[in-house]
PDB file of C-alpha atoms in Angstrom:
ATOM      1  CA  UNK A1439      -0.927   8.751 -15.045  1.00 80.00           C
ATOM      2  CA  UNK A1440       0.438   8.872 -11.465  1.00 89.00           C
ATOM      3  CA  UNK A1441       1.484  11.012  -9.397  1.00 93.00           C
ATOM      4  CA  UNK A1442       2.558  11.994  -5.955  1.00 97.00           C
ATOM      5  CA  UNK A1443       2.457  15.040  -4.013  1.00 97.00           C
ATOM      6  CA  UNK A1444       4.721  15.691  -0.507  1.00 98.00           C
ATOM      7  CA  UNK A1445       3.318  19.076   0.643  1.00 97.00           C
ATOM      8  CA  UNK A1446       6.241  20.337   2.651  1.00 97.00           C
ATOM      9  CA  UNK A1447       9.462  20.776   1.340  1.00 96.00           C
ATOM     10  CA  UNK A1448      10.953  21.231   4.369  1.00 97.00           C
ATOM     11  CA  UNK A1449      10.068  19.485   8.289  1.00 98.00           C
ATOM     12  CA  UNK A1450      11.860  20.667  11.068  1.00 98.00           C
ATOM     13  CA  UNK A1451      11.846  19.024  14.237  1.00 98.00           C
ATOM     14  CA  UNK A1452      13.364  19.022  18.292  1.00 98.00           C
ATOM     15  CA  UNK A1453      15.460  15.657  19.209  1.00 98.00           C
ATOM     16  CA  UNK A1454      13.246  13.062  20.492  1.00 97.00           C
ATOM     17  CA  UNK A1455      10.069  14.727  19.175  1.00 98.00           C
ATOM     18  CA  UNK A1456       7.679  12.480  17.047  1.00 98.00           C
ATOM     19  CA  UNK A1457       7.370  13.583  13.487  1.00 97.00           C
ATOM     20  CA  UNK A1458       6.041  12.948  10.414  1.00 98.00           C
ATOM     21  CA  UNK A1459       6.170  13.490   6.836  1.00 98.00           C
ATOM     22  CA  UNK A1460       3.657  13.903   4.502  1.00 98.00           C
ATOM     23  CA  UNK A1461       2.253  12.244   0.868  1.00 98.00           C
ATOM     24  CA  UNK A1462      -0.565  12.227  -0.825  1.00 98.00           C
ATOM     25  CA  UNK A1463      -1.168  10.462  -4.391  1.00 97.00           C
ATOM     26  CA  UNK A1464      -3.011   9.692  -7.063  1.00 95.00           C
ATOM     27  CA  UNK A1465      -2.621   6.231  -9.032  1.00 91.00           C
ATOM     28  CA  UNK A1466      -5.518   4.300 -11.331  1.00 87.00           C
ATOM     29  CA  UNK A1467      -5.983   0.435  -9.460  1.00 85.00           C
ATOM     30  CA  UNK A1468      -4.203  -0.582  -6.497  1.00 87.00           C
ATOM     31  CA  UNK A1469      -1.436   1.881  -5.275  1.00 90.00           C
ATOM     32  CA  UNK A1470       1.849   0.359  -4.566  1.00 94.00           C
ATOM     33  CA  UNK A1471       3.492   3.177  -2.378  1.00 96.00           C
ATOM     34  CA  UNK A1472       7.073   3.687  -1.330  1.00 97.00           C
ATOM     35  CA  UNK A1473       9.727   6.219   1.336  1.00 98.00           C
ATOM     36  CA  UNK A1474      13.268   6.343  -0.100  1.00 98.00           C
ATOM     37  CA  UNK A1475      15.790   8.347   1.966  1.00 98.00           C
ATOM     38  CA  UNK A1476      18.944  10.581   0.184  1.00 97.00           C
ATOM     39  CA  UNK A1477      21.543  11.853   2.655  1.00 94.00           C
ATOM     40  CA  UNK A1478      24.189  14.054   0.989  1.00 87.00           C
ATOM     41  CA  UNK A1479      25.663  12.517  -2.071  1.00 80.00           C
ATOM     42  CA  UNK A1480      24.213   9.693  -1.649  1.00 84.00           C
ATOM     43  CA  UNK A1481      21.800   7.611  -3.591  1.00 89.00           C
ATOM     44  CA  UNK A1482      18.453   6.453  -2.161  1.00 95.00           C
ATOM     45  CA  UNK A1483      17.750   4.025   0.689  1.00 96.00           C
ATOM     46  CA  UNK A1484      14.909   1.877   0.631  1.00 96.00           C
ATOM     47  CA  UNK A1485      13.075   2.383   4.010  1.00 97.00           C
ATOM     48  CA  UNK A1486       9.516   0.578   3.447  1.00 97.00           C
ATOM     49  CA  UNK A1487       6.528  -0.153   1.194  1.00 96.00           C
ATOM     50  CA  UNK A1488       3.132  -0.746   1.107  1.00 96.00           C
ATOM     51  CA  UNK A1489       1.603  -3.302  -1.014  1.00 93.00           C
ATOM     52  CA  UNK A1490      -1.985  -4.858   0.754  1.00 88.00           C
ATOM     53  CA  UNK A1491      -2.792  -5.435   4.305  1.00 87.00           C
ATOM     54  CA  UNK A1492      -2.148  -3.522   7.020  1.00 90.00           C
ATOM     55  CA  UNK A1493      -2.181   0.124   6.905  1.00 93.00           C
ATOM     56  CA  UNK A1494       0.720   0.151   9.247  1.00 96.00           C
ATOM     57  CA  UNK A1495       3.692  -0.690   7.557  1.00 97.00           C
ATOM     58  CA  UNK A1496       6.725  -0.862   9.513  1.00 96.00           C
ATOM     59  CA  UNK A1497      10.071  -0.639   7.770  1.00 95.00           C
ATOM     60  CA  UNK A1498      13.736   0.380   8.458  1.00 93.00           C
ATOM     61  CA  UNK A1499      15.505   2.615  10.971  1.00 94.00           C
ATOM     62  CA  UNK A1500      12.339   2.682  13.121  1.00 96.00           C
ATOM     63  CA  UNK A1501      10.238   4.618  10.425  1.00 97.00           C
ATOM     64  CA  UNK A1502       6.588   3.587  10.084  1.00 98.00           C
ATOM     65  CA  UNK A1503       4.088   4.696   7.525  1.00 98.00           C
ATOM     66  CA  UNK A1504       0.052   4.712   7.744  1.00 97.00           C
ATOM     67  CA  UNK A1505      -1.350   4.136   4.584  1.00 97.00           C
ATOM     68  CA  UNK A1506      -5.298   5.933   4.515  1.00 96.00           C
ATOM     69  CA  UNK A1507      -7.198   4.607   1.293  1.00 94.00           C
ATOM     70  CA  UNK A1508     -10.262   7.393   1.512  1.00 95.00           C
ATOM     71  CA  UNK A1509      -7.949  10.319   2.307  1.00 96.00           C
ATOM     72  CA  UNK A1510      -5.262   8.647  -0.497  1.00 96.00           C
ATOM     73  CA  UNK A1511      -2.527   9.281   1.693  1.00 97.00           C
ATOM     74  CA  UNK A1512       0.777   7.418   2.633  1.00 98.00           C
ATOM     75  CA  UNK A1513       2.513   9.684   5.947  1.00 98.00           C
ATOM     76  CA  UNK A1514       5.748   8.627   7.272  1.00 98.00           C
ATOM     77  CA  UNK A1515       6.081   8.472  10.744  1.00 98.00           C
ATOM     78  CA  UNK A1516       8.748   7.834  13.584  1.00 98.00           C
ATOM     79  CA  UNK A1517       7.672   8.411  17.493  1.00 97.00           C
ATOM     80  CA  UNK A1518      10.877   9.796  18.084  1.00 97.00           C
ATOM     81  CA  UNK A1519      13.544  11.730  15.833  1.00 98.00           C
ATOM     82  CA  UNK A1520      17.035  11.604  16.379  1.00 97.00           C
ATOM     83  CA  UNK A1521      19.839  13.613  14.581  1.00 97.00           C
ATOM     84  CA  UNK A1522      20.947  11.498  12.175  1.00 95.00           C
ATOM     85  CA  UNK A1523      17.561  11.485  10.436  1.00 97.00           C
ATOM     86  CA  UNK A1524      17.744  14.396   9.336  1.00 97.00           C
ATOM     87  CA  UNK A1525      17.714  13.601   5.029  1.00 97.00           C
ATOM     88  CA  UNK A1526      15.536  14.491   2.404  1.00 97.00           C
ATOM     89  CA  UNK A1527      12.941  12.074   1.961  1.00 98.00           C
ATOM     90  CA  UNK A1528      11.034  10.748  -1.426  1.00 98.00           C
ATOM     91  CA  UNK A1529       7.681   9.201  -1.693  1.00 98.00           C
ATOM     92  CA  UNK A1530       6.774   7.331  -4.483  1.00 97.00           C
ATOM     93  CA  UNK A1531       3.714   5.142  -6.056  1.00 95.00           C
ATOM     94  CA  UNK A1532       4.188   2.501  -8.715  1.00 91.00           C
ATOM     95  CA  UNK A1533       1.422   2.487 -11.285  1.00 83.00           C
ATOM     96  CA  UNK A1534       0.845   1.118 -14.873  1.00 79.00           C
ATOM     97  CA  UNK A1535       2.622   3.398 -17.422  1.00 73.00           C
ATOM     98  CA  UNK A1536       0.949   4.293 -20.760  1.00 70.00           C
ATOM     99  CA  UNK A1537       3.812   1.536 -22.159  1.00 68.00           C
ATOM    100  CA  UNK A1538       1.621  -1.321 -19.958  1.00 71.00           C
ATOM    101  CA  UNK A1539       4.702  -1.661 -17.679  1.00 75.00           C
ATOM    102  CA  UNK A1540       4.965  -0.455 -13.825  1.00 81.00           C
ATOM    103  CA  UNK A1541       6.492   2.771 -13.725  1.00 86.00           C
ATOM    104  CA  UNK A1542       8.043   4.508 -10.243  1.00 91.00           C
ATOM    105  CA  UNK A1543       6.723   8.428  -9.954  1.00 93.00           C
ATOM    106  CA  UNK A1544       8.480  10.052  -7.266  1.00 96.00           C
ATOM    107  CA  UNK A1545       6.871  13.181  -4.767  1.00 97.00           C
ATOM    108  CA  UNK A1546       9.692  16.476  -4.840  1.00 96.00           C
ATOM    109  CA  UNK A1547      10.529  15.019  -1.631  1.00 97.00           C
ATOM    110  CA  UNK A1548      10.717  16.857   1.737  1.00 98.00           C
ATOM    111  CA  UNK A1549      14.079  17.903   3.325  1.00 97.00           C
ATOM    112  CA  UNK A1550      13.771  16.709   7.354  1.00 98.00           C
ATOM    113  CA  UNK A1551      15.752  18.661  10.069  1.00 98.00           C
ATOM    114  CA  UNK A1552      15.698  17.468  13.130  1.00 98.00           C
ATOM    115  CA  UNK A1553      17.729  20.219  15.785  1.00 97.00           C
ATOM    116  CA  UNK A1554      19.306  18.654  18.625  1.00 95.00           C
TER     117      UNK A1554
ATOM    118  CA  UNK B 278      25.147  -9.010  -1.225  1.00 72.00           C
ATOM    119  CA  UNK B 279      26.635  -6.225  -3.142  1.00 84.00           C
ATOM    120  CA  UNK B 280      24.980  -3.703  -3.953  1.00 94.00           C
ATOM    121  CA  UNK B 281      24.196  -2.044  -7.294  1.00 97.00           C
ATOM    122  CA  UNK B 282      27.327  -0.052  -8.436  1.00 97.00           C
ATOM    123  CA  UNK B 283      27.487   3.155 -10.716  1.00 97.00           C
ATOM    124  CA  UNK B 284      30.673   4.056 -12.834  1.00 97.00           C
ATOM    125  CA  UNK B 285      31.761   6.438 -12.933  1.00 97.00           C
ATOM    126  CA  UNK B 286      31.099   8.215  -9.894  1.00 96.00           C
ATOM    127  CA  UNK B 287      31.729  11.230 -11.241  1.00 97.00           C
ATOM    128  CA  UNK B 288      31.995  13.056 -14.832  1.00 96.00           C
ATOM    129  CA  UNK B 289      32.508  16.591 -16.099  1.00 98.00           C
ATOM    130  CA  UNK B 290      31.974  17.007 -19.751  1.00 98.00           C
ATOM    131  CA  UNK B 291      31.256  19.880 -22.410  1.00 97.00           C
ATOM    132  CA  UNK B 292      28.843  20.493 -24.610  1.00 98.00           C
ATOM    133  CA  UNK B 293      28.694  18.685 -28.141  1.00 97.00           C
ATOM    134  CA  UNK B 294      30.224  15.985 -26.015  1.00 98.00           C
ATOM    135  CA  UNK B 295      28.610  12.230 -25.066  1.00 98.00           C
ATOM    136  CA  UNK B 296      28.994  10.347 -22.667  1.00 98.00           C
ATOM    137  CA  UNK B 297      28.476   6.237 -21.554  1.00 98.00           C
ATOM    138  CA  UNK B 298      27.115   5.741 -17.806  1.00 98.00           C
ATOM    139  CA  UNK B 299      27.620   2.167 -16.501  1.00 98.00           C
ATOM    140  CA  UNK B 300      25.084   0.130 -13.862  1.00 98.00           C
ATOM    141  CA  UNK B 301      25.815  -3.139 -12.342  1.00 98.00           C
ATOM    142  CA  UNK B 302      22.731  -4.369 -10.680  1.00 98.00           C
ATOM    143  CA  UNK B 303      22.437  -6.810  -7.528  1.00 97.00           C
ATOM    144  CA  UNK B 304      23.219  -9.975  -8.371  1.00 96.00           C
ATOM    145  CA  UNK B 305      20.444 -11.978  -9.643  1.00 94.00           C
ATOM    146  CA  UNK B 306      18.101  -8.609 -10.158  1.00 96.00           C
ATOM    147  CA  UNK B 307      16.706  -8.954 -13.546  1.00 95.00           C
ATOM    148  CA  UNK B 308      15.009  -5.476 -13.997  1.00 95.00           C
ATOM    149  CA  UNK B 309      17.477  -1.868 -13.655  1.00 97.00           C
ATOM    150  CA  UNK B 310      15.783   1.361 -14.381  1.00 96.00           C
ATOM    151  CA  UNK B 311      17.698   5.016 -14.868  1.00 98.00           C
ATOM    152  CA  UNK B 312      16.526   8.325 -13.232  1.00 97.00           C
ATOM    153  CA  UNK B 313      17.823  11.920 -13.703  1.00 97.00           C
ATOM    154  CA  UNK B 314      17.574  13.770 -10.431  1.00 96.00           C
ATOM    155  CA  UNK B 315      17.892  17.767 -10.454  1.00 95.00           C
ATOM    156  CA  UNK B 316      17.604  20.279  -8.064  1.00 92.00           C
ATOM    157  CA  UNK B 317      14.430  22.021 -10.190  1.00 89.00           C
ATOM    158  CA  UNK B 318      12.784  18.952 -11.983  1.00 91.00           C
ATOM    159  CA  UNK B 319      13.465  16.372  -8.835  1.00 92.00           C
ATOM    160  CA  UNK B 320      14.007  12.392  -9.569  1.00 95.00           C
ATOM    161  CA  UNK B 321      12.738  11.721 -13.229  1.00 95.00           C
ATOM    162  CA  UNK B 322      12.260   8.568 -14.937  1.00 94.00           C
ATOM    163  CA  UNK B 323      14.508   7.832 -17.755  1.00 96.00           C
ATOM    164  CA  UNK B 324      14.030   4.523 -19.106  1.00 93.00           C
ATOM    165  CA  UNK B 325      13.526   0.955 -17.394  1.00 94.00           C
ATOM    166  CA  UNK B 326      14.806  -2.577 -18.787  1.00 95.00           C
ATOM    167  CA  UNK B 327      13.780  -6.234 -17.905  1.00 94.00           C
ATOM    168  CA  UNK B 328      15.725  -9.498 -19.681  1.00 93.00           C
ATOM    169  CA  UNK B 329      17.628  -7.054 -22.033  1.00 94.00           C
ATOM    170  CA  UNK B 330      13.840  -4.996 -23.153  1.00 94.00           C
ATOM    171  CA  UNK B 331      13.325  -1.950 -22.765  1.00 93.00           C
ATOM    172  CA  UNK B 332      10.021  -2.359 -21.079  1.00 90.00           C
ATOM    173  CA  UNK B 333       9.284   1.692 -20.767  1.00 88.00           C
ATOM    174  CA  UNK B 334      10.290   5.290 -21.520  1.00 91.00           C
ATOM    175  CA  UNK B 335      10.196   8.471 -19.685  1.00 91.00           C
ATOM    176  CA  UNK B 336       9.614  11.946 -21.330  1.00 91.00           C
ATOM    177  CA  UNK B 337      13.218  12.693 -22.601  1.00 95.00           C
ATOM    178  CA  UNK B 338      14.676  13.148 -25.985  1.00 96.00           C
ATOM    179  CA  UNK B 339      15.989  10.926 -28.159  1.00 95.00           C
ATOM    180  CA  UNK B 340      19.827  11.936 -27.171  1.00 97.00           C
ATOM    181  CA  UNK B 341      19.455   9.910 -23.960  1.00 97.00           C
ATOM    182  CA  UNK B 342      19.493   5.971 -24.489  1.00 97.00           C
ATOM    183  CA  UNK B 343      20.600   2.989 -23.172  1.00 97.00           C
ATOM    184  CA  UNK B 344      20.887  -0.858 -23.366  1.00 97.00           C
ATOM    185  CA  UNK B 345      20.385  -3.686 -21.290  1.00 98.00           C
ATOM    186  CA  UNK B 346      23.317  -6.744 -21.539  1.00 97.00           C
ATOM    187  CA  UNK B 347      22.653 -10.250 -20.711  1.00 96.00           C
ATOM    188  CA  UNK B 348      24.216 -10.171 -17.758  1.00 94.00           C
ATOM    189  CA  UNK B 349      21.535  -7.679 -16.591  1.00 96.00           C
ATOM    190  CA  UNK B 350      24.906  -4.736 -16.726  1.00 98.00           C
ATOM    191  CA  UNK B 351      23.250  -1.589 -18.213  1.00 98.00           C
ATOM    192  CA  UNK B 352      24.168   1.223 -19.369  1.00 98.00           C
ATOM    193  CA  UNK B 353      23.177   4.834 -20.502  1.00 98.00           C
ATOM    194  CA  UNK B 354      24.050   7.125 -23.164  1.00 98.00           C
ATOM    195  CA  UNK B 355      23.630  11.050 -23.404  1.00 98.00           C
ATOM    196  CA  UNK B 356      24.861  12.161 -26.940  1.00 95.00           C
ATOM    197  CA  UNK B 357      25.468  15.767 -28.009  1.00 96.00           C
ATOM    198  CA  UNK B 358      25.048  17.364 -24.501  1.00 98.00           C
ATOM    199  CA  UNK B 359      23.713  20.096 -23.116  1.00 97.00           C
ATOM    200  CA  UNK B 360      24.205  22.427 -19.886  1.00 97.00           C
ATOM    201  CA  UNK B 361      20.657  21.377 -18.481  1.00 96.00           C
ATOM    202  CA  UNK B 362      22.007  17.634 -18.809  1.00 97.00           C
ATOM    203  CA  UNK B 363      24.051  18.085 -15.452  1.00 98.00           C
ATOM    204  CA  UNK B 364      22.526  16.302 -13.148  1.00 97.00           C
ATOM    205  CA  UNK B 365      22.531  13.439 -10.684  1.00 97.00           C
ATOM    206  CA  UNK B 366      21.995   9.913 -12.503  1.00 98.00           C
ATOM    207  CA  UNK B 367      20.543   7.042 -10.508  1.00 97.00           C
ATOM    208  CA  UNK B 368      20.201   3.415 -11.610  1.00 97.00           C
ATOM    209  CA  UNK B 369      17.974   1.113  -9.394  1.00 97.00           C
ATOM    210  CA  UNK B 370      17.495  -2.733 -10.193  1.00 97.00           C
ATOM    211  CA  UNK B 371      14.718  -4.920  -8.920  1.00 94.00           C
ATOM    212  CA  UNK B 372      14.359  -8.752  -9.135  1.00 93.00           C
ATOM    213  CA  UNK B 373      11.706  -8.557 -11.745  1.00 85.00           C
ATOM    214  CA  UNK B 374       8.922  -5.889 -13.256  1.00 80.00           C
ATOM    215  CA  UNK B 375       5.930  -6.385 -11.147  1.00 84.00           C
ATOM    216  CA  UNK B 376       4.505  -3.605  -9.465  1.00 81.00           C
ATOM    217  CA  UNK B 377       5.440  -4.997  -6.070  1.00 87.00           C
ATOM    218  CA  UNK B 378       9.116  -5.534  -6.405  1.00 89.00           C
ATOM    219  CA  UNK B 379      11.458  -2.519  -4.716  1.00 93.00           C
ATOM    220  CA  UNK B 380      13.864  -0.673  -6.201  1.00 95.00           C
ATOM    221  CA  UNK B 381      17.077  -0.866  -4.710  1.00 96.00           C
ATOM    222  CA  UNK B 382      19.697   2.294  -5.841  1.00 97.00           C
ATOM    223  CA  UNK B 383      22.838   3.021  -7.051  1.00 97.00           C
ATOM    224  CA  UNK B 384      24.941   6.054  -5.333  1.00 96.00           C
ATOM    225  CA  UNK B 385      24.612   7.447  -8.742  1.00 96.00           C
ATOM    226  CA  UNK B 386      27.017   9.362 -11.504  1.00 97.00           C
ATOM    227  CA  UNK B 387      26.799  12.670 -10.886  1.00 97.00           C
ATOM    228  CA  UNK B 388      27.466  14.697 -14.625  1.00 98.00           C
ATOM    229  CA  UNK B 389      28.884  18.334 -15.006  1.00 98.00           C
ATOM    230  CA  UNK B 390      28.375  19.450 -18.379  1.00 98.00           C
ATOM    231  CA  UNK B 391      30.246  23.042 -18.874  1.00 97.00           C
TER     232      UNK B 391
END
């Protein structure tokens, strides 16, 4: 079984500042890995993936995440923060269920504030 | 593109009651899966279709269901319900099953049960 692990529930950081947010997993074969952003009432946004290749995935909204095989960890990044990113923010892997079929397996997720 | 579409937005039953939630996917997405978010359990898989299947299950009881049409339209059903069933419900649909495809989601039906 998979499973994902986002060690902060809650980032805060300054305007402009770089920040990140952390994942970790665990998934049998290759790891498909996801970031999904909820703002109030909202459902979640699709912001990038990794599949194969590069370790530096760009995706939406600026975000960026560095995928680290040995240290099985998928961080999100942006180099500079801005107000409106402030959401709560799901990682997620996509492994093979028990059923043979991909399943989605979400982290708790990690609130970001960023203060103006 | 339109997006995938939850109705209804939002519900407030009581216990002993049911209730039908409805998920239009985006058009031509094949695959829609269903996921209970709570404050204390976080986003949990439900149950995931492809081609009208029900290709997997999460770790809920039998009260929760749901069905796949050919038109790809799902929906979910919660029978006799309880207080911990309030929650957030989010459908996501996907072209297809494979492990690479992305989930794209609903705004959800959020469910008061009193």
């Amino acid at each position: 079984a998979q499973s994902v692990a986002q060690p902060e529930d809650q980032v805060n950081v300054a305007e402009g500042n770089p920040l990140t947010v952390k994942c970790t997993y665990s998934v049998s074969g290759n790891p498909y890995l996801f970031w999904y952003v909820q703002y109030p009432n909202r459902g979640l946004q699709f912001l990038l993936k990794y599949i194969t290749g590069d370790n530096l995935v760009k995706g939406s909204y600026g975000f960026e995440a560095e995928f680290n095989k040995s240290q099985t960890s998928f961080h999100l990044k942006k180099p500079s923060a801005l107000v409106s990113d402030s959401a709560l923010y799901f990682c997620a892997v996509r492994g093979l269920s028990g059923a043979g079929s991909y399943q989605l397996t979400f982290g708790k997720g990690t609130k970001l504030s960023v203060i103006p | 593109k339109a997006g995938v579409t939850q109705t209804p937005r939002y519900l407030i039953k009581t216990r002993g009651q049911q209730v039908t939630l409805s998920c239009s996917p985006i058009s031509g997405h094949r695959s829609v899966s269903w996921y209970q978010q709570t404050p204390g359990q976080g986003l949990q898989f439900l149950f995931e279709y492809f081609s009208e299947t029900q290709r997997n299950k999460g770790n809920f009881p039998g009260r929760f269901s749901g069905r796949q049409f050919s038109n790809s339209r799902s929906e979910m059903n919660v029978s006799t319900l309880e207080l911990g069933d309030s929650a957030l419900y989010l459908c996501a649909s996907s072209l297809g099953d494979r492990a690479v495809e992305t989930q794209y989601f609903g705004p959800g039906t959020r469910l008061l049960v009193l």
